[in-house]
Amino acid sequence: MTQPLNENKCNIECQWMDTNRLLINPDGQVLPCCYFANVIYTYDKLGVPGKIAEKPNQVTDQMGNKLAISEQTKSTNILMNYYQNREKYNINENSLEDIITSDWFVKTLPESWDDSDKIASHCVKHCTKKSDE
């Protein structure tokens, strides 16, 4: 049996999932929130962390420091799992229903909130419940 969405060990409260919202990029990528969308966009334009310096382009110049970008978007298994399988989560390739009911959206992402070694840093930074909530 699945636990309620916002009851997890890392104290994450995903406002996007809680309010049944998601984000669809112009290229068709379906993402759980804007924070993940920014990371996936950066991976597409600059390469995954560790490879950013090898893939220079105008975005790099516009965004600035490659090392800072790499640190801010450093890969976690949860993000790399999405990125490596991104075709599965593209509205031009699969139905929205198939995407949002996929294991990554209903199991992998929410279960990552129970393991501090698996959770995406963006979830921690933007979605940790305050202790007084």
XYZ file of N, CA and C in Angstrom, residues 15-23 31-33:
36
model
N 4.460 20.599 -3.398
C 3.276 21.408 -3.691
C 2.733 21.139 -5.089
N 3.631 20.855 -6.023
C 3.191 20.600 -7.397
C 2.358 19.324 -7.458
N 2.860 18.236 -6.882
C 2.103 16.985 -6.904
C 0.866 17.071 -6.021
N 1.008 17.756 -4.909
C -0.095 17.873 -3.966
C -1.293 18.589 -4.588
N -1.027 19.500 -5.525
C -2.100 20.248 -6.180
C -2.348 19.762 -7.613
N -1.821 18.559 -7.914
C -2.025 17.936 -9.223
C -1.557 18.812 -10.388
N -0.412 19.450 -10.202
C 0.171 20.256 -11.269
C 1.451 19.589 -11.751
N 1.815 19.892 -12.976
C 3.096 19.480 -13.530
C 3.477 20.500 -14.586
N 4.609 20.288 -15.195
C 5.104 21.235 -16.188
C 5.392 20.486 -17.486
N 7.436 17.209 -16.717
C 8.252 17.217 -15.502
C 7.383 17.510 -14.292
N 7.816 17.029 -13.121
C 7.001 17.207 -11.923
C 6.932 18.651 -11.421
N 7.916 19.481 -11.803
C 7.916 20.867 -11.330
C 8.935 21.690 -12.114
